[in-house]
Coordinates of C-alpha atoms in Angstrom, one line a residue:
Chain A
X1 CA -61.9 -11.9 3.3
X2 CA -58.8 -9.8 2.7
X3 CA -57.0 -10.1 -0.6
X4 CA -53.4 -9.8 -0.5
X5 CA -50.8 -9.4 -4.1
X6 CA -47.6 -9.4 -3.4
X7 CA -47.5 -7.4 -7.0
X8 CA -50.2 -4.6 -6.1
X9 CA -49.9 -5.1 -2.2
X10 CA -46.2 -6.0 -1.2
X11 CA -46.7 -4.6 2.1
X12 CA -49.5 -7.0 2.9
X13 CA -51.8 -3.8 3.5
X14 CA -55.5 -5.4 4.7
X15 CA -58.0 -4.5 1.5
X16 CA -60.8 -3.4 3.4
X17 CA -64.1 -5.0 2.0
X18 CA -66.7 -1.9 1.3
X19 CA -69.5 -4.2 2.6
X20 CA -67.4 -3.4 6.2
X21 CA -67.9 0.7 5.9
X22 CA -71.1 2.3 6.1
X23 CA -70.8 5.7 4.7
X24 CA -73.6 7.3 3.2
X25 CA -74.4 10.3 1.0
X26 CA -77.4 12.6 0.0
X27 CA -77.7 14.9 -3.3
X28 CA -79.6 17.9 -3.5
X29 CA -81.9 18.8 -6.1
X30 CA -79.6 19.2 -8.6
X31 CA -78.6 15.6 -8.0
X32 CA -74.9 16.3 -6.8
X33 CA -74.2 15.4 -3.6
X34 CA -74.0 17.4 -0.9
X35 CA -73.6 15.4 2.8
X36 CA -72.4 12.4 3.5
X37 CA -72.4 10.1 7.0
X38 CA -70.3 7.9 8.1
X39 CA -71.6 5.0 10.7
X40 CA -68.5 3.4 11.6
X41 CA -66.5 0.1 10.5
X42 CA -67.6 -3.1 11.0
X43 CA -64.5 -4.8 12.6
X44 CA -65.8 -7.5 13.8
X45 CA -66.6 -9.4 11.1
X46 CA -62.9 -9.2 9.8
X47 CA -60.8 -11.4 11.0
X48 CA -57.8 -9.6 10.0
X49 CA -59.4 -6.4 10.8
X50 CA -60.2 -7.6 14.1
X51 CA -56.8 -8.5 15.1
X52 CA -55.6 -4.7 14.8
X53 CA -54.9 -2.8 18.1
X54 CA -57.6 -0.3 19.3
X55 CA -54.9 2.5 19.0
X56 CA -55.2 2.4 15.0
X57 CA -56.3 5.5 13.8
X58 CA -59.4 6.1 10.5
X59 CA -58.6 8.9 8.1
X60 CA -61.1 9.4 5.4
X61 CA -59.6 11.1 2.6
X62 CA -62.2 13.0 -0.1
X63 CA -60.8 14.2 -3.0
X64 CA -62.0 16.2 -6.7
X65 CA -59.0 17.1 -9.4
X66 CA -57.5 19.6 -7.6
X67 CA -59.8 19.5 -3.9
X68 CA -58.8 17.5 -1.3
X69 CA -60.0 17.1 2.6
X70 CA -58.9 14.7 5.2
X71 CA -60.9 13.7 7.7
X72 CA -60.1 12.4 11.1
X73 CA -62.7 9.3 11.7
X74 CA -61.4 8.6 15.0
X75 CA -59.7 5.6 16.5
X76 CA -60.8 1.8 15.9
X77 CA -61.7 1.7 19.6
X78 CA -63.3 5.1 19.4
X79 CA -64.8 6.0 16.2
X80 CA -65.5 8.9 15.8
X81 CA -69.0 8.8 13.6
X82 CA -69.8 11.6 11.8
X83 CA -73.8 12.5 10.8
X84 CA -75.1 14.4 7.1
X85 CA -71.2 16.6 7.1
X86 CA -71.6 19.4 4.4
X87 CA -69.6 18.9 1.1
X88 CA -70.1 22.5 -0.2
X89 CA -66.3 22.5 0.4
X90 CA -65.8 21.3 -3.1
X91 CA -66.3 22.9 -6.3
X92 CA -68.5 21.0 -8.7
X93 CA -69.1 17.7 -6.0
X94 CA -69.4 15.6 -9.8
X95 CA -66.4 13.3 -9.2
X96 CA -65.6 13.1 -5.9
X97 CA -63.1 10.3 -4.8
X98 CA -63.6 8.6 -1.2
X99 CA -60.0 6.8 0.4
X100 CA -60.8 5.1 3.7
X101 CA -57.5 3.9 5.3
X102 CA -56.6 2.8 9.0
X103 CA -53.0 3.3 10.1
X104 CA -50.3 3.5 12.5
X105 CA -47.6 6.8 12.8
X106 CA -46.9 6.8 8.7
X107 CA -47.9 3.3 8.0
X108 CA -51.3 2.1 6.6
X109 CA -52.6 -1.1 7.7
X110 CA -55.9 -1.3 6.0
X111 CA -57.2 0.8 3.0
X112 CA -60.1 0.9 0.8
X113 CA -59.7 2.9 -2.9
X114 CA -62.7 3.8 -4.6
X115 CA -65.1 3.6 -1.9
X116 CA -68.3 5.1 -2.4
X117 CA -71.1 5.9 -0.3
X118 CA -74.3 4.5 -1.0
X119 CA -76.8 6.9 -1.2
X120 CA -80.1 5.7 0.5
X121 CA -82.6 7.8 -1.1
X122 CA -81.0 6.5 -4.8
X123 CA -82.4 3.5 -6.2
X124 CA -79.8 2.9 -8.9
X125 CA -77.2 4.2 -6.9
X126 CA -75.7 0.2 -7.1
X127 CA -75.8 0.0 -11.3
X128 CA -73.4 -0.2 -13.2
X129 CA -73.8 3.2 -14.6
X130 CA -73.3 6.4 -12.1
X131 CA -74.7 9.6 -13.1
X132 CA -73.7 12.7 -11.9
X133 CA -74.4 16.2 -13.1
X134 CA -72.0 18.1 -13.4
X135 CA -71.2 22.2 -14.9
X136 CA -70.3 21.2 -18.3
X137 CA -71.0 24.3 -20.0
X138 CA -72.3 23.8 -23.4
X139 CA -71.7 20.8 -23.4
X140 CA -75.2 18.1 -22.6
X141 CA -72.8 15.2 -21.3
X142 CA -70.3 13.3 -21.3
X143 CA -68.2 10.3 -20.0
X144 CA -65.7 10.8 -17.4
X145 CA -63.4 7.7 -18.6
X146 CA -62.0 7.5 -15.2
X147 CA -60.6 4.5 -15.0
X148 CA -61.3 3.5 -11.5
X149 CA -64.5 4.6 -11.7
X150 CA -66.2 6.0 -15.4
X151 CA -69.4 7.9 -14.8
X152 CA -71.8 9.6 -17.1
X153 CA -71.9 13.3 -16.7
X154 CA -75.2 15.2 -17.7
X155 CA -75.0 19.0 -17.6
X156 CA -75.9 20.5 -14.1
X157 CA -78.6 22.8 -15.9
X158 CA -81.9 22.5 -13.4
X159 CA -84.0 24.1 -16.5
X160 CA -82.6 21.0 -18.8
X161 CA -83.5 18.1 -16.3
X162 CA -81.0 16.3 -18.0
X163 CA -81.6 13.1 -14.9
X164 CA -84.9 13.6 -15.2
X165 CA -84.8 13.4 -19.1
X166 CA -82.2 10.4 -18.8
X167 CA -85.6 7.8 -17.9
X168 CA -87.4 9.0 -21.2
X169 CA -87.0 6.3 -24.3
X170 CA -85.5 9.0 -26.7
X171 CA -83.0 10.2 -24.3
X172 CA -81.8 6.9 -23.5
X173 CA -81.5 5.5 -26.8
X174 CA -79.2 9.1 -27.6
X175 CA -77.3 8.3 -24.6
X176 CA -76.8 4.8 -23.1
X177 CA -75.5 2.9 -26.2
X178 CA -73.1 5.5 -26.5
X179 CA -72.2 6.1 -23.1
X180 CA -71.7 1.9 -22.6
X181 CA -69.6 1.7 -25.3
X182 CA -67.5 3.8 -24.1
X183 CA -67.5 2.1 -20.2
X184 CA -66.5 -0.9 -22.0
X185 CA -63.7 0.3 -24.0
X186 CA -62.2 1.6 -20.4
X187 CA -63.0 -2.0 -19.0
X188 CA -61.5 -3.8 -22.4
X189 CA -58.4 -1.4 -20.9
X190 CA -58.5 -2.0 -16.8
X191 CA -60.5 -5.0 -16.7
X192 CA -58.9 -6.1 -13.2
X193 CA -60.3 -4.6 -10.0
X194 CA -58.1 -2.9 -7.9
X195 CA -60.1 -3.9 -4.6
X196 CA -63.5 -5.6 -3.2
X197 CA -66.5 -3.8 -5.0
X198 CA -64.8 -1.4 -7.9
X199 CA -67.1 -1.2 -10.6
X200 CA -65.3 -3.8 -12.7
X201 CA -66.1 -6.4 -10.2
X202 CA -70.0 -5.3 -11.3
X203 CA -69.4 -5.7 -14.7
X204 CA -68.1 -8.9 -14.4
X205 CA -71.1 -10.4 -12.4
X206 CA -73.6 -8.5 -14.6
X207 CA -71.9 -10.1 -17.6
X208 CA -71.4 -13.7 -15.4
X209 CA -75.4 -13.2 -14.6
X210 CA -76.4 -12.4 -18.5
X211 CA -74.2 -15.2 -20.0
X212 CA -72.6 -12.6 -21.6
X213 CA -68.7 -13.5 -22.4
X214 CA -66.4 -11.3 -20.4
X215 CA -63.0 -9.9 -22.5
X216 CA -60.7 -12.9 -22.1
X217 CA -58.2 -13.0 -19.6
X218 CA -54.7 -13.0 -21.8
X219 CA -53.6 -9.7 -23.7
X220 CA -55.2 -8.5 -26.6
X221 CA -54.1 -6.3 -29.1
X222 CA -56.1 -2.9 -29.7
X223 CA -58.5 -4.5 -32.4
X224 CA -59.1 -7.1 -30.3
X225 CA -60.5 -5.2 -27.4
X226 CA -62.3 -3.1 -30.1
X227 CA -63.8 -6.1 -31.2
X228 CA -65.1 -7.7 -28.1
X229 CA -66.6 -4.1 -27.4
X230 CA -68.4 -4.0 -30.6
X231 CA -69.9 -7.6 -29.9
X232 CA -70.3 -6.9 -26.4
X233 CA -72.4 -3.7 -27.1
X234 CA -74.4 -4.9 -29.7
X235 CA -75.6 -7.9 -27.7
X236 CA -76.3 -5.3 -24.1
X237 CA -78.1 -3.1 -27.3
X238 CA -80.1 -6.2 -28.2
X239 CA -81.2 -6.7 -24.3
X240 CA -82.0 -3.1 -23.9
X241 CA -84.0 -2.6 -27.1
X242 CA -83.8 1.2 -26.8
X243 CA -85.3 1.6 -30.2
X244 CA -87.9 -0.4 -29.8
X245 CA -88.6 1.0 -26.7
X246 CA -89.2 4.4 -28.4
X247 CA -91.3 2.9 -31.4
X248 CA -93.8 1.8 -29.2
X249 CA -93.9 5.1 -27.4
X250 CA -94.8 6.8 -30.8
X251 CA -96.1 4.5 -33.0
X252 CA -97.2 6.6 -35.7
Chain B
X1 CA -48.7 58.0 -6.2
X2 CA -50.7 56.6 -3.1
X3 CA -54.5 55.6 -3.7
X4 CA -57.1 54.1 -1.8
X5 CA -58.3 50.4 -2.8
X6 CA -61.0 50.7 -4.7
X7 CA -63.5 48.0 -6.8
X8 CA -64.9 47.8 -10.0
X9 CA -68.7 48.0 -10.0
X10 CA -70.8 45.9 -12.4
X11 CA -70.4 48.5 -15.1
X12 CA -66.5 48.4 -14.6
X13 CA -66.3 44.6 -14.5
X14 CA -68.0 44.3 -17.8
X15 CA -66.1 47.3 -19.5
X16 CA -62.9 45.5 -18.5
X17 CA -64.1 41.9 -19.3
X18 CA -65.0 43.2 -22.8
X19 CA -61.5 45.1 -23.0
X20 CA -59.5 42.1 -22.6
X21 CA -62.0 39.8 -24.5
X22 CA -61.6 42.5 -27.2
X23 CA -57.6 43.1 -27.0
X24 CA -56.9 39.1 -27.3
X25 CA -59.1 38.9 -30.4
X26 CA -57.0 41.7 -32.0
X27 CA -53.7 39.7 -31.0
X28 CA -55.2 36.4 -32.5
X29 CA -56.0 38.2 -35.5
X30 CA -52.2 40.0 -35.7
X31 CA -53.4 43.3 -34.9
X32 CA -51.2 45.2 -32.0
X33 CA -52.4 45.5 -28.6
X34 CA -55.2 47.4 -27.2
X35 CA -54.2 50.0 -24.4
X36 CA -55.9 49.8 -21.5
X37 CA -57.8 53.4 -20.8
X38 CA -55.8 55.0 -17.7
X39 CA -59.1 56.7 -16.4
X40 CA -60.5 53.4 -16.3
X41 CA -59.3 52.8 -12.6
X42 CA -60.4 56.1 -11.1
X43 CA -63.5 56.9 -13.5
X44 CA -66.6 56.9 -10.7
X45 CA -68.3 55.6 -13.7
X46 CA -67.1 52.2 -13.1
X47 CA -65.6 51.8 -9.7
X48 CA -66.2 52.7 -6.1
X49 CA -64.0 53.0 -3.0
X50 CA -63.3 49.8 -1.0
X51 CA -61.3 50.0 1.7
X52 CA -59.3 53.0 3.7
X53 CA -55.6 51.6 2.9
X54 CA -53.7 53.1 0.4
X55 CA -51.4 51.4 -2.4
X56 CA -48.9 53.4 -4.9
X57 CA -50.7 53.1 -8.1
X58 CA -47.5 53.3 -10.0
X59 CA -45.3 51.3 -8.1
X60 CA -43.4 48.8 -10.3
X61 CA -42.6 44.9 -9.7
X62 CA -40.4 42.4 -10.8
X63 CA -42.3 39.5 -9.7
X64 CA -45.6 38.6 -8.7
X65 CA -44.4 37.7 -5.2
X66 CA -43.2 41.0 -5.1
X67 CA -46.6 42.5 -5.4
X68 CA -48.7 40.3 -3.6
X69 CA -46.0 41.0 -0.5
X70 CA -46.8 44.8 -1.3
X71 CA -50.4 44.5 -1.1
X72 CA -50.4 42.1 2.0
X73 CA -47.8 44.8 3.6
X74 CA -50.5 48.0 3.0
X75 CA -54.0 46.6 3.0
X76 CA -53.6 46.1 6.6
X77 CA -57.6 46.3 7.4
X78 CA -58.3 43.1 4.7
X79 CA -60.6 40.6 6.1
X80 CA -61.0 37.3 4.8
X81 CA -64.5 37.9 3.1
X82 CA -62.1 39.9 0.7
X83 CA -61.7 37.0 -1.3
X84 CA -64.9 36.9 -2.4
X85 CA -65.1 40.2 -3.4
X86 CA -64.2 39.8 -7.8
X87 CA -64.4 44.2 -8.3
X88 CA -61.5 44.6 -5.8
X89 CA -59.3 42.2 -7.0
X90 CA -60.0 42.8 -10.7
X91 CA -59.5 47.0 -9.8
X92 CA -55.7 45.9 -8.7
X93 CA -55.0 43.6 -11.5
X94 CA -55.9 46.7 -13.6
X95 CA -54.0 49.2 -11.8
X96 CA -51.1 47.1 -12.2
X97 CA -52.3 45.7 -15.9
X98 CA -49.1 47.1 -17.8
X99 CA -46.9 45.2 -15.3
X100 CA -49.0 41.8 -15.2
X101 CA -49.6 41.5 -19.1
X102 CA -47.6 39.4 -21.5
X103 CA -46.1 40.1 -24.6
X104 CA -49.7 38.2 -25.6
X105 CA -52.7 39.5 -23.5
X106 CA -53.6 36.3 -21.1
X107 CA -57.1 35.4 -20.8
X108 CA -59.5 37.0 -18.9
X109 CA -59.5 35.5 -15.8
X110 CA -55.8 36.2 -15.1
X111 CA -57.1 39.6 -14.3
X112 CA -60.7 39.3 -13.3
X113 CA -61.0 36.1 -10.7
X114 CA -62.6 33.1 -12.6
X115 CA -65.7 33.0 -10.5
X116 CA -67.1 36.2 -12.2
X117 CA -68.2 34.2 -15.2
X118 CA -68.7 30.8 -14.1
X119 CA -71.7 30.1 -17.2
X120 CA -68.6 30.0 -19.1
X121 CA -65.8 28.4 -16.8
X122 CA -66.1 24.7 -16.8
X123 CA -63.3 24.6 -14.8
X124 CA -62.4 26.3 -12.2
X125 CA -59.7 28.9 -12.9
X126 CA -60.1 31.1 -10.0
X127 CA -56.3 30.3 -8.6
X128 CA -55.0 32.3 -11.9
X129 CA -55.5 35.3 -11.2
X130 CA -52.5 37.6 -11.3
X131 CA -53.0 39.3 -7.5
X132 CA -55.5 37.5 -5.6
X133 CA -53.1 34.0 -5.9
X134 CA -49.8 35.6 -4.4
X135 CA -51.5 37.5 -2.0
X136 CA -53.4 34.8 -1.2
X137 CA -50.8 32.2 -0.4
X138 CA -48.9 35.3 1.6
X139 CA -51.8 36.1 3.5
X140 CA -52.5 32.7 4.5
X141 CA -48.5 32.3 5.7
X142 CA -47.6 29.4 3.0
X143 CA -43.8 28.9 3.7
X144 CA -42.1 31.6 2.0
X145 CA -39.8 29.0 -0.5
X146 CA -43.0 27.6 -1.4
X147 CA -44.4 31.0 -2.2
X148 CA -41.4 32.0 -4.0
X149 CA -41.7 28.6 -6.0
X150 CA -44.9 29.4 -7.3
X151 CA -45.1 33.0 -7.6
X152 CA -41.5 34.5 -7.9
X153 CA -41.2 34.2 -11.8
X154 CA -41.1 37.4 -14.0
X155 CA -44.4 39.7 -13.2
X156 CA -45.9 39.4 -16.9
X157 CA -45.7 35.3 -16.4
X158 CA -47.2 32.7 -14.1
X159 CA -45.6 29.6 -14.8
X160 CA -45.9 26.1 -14.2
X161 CA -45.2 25.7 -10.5
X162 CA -48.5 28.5 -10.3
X163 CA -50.4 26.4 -12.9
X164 CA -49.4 23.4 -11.2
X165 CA -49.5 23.5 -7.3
X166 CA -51.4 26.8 -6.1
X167 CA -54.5 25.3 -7.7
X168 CA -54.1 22.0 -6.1
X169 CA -55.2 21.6 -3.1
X170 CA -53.0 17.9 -2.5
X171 CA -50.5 20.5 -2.4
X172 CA -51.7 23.4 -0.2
X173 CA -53.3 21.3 2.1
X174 CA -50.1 19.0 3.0
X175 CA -47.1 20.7 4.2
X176 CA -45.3 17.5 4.0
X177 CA -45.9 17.6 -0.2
X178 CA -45.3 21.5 -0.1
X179 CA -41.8 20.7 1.6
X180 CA -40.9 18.0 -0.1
X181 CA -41.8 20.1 -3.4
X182 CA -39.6 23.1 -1.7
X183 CA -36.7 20.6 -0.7
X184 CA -36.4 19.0 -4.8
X185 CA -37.2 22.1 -6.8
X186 CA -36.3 25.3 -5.3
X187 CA -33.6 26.7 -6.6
X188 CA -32.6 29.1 -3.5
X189 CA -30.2 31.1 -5.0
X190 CA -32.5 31.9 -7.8
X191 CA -35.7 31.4 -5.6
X192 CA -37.8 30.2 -8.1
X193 CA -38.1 26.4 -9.3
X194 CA -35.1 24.8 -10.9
X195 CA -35.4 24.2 -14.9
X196 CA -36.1 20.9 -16.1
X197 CA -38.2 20.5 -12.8
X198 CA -41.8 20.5 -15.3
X199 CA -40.2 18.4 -18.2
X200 CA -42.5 15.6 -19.0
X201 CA -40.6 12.2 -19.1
X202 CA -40.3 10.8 -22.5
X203 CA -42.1 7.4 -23.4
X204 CA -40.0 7.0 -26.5
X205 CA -36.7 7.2 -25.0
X206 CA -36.4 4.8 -22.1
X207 CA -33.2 5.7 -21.0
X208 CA -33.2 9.5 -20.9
X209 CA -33.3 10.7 -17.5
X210 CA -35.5 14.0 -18.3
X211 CA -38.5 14.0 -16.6
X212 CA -37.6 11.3 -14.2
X213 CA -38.8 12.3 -10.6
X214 CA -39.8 15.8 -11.9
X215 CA -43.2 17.5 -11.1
X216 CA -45.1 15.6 -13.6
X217 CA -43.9 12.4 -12.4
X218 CA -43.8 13.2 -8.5
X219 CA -47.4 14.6 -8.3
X220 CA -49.6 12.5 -10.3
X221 CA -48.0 9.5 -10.3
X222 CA -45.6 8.8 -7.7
X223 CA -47.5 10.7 -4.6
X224 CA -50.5 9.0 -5.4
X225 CA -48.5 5.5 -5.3
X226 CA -46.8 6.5 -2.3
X227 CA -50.1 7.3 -0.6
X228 CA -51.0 3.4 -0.9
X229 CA -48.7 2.2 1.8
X230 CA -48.1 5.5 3.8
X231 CA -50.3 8.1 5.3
X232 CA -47.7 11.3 4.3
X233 CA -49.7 14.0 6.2
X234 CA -47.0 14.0 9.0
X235 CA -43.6 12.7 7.3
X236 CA -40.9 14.7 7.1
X237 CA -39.3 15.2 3.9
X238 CA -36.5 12.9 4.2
X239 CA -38.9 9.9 4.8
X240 CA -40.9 10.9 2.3
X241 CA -38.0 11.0 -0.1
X242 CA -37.5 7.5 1.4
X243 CA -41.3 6.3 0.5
X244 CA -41.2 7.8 -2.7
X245 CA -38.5 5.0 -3.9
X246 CA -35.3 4.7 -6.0
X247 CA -37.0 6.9 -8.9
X248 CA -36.5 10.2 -6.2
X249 CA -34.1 9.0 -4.4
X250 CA -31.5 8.7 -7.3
X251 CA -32.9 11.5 -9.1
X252 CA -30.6 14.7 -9.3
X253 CA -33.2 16.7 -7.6
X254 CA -32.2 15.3 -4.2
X255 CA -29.6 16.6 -2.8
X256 CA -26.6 13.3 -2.1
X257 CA -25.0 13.1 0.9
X258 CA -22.2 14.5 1.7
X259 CA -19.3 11.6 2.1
X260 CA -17.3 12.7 5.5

């Protein structure tokens, strides 16, 4: 169902729902990702997508800092699929930015922000936390408070395994509290999704699911937000038991 | 004095690296300025011969455009794989060291391309080198006011239209954002960017105009809000003025219409 705001979408532009797009991507073995496919749009179950003239044309736009490529996807009566396309056009492939959007001459009738390709051979690859590796240098990782879309970035070295090292109890409890508080203070920030399926609208149902309380709706002052993080985190850190979970690995 | 193009070898890109490494300490520590050895760009030691074309080894530049135009004019047998190739264009950037340096050495990678070290470049810096950048943006037939806009500052300087577009790849890869750029910041008579153009907007004082529709505001912010509504890949730069909204449109970087 298209959303329309006449604040955020004056033009009335159709928000694309991500469930309608199938792109896909595959990582190497360093974990970044390095083809993707795209398998068309699903116009027919759109009502207002379904109503737009054949003649419309799909650009694909993918983007990192300072990289950008367009893609021409073809016409809604002809799309023009694409199968495993090469990204070794960009640099570090860590935070790469998808913008699907269907037009006509200059104007865009249908977009989609933020869409990200589900990658098939990933079983988390629908959390709420995206890892990517990335060349950090020194550094072991970080979070890329990005807000519309934070990910956690573990250092690219193959000898460190840092992915790999991410699903042992001592790495996690190091990592994930941290890294979640952080996610949260960005939320406590942008809590309001831009479009169908941004990673806020997963963090509300994971909170609507867990009877956790989501931050409340009016505007808070800075401690405020602080302080919902600081109860929000400590109740996900209660769930998680990451300490625990490393006691009874060692238990001497 | 003509000379044939030549390339550092591995030896040469490490004595150089270490040179300017070396030379910026000093200058952080107040100590004067390390001369770069003159031998260093002929000594067999530490380069090899490249390419057949010839430059003048002592020409002298005023701006970078000015030199990478040189170098596009004589190395008439470059081929694309050039690029790649860090000993060539880290030879030139030393042949023409005196010229490119400022009154503080720049970092390394403004005279050997970023790439050479990439253990110790997070981020990519490759598009700051001194020579390969102008010649690149030359070779590759960029409009020429665009060129100028980046490149056509004083030789020992880059400058933020370099830092800022020749990097970004919005900007090369859309002519309509390179025109648009072109049409509110060149200054033609000076043919380089207009001042004020990079002047961040200031959050404490609401009604000063500075900043307003500048670089800082244009590129991040307004492009990116522009993009929401329009596809810009094939607008001219009067409707994109027009897309971009009262902010540009207003702003004394666009040129008003002349009343009849």
């Amino acid at each position: 169902m298209p959303r329309f705001s006449s604040r955020t979408n004056p033009k009335s532009i159709i928000i694309i729902n991500k469930s309608l797009v199938n792109l896909t991507a595959t990582r190497d073995i360093y974990g970044l990702i390095e083809s993707y496919t795209f398998g068309g749009i699903n116009f027919a179950d759109d009502n207002a997508l379904l109503k737009l003239p054949d003649d419309v044309e799909i650009i694909l736009e993918i983007s990192e800092d300072k990289n950008f490529l367009r893609v021409d996807l073809g016409t809604k009566g002809y799309q023009n699929k694409k199968h495993e396309e090469s990204l070794d056009y960009f640099e570090s492939r860590s935070k790469l930015k998808w913008y699907l959007f269907i037009k006509s001459g200059n104007n865009i009738l249908a977009r989609i922000e933020n869409l990200e390709p589900t990658f098939p051979n990933d079983a988390d690859s629908k959390g709420l936390i995206h890892v990517e590796v990335a060349d950090l240098g020194e550094v072991l990782w970080r979070v890329e408070k990005d807000p519309s879309r934070p990910i956690i970035q573990v250092n690219k070295c193959p000898e460190l395994d840092m992915i790999g090292k991410l699903k042992e109890p001592i790495f996690r409890g190091l990592v994930i509290i941290n890294a979640l508080e952080q996610f949260l203070e960005l939320y406590s920030y942008n809590p309001i999704p831009d479009n169908t399926g941004d990673w806020q609208e997963l963090w509300k149902e994971y909170f609507y699911n867990n009877n956790i309380d989501d931050i409340p709706n009016e505007s808070l002052s800075d401690e405020d937000k602080h302080e919902w993080v600081q109860q929000t985190i400590n109740i996900l850190a209660q769930k998680f038991k990451l300490k625990t979970a490393i006691l009874n690995q060692n238990p001497n | 004095m003509l000379n044939t193009i030549h390339c550092f070898n591995a030896a040469g890109l490490k004595y150089f690296e270490s040179f300017l490494k070396d030379t910026k300490l000093d200058e952080n520590r107040g100590l004067a300025k390390k001369d770069l050895p003159s031998s260093l760009i002929s000594d067999p030691m530490y380069v090899e011969e490249y390419s057949y074309d010839e430059i003048d080894i002592t020409k002298k530049f005023t701006t970078r455009y000015e030199l990478g135009k040189y170098l596009v004019d004589e190395w008439v047998n470059f081929n694309k794989k050039d690029y790649d190739e860090v000993g060539v264009w880290a030879w030139i950037a030393a042949v023409y060291f005196d010229q490119i340096r400022g009154k503080k050495t720049q970092d390394w990678y403004h005279f050997i391309p970023g790439e050479y070290d990439q253990e110790r470049t997070v981020q990519s810096v490759g598009y700051r080198h001194a020579v390969r950048t102008p010649f690149k943006l030359i070779e590759n037939k960029y409009e020429d006011n665009f060129v100028k806009l980046c490149t056509n500052r004083n030789i020992s300087t880059a400058g933020d239209a370099w830092e800022n577009f020749t990097g970004n790849q919005k900007v090369l890869s859309s002519a309509a954002i390179r025109n648009l750029l072109v049409e509110m910041y060149y200054d033609e008579k000076k043919e380089t960017f207009k001042p004020g153009v990079f002047t961040n907007v200031s959050k404490a004082k609401h009604k000063s105009v500075a900043g307003k529709a500048g670089a800082r505001r244009v590129l991040p912010i307004i492009i990116p809000r522009v993009k929401k509504s329009f596809d810009i890949h094939d607008m001219d730069t009067d409707e994109l003025i027009e897309a971009c909204g009262k902010e540009v449109q207003t702003s004394r970087w666009v040129k008003k219409p002349k009343i009849k």
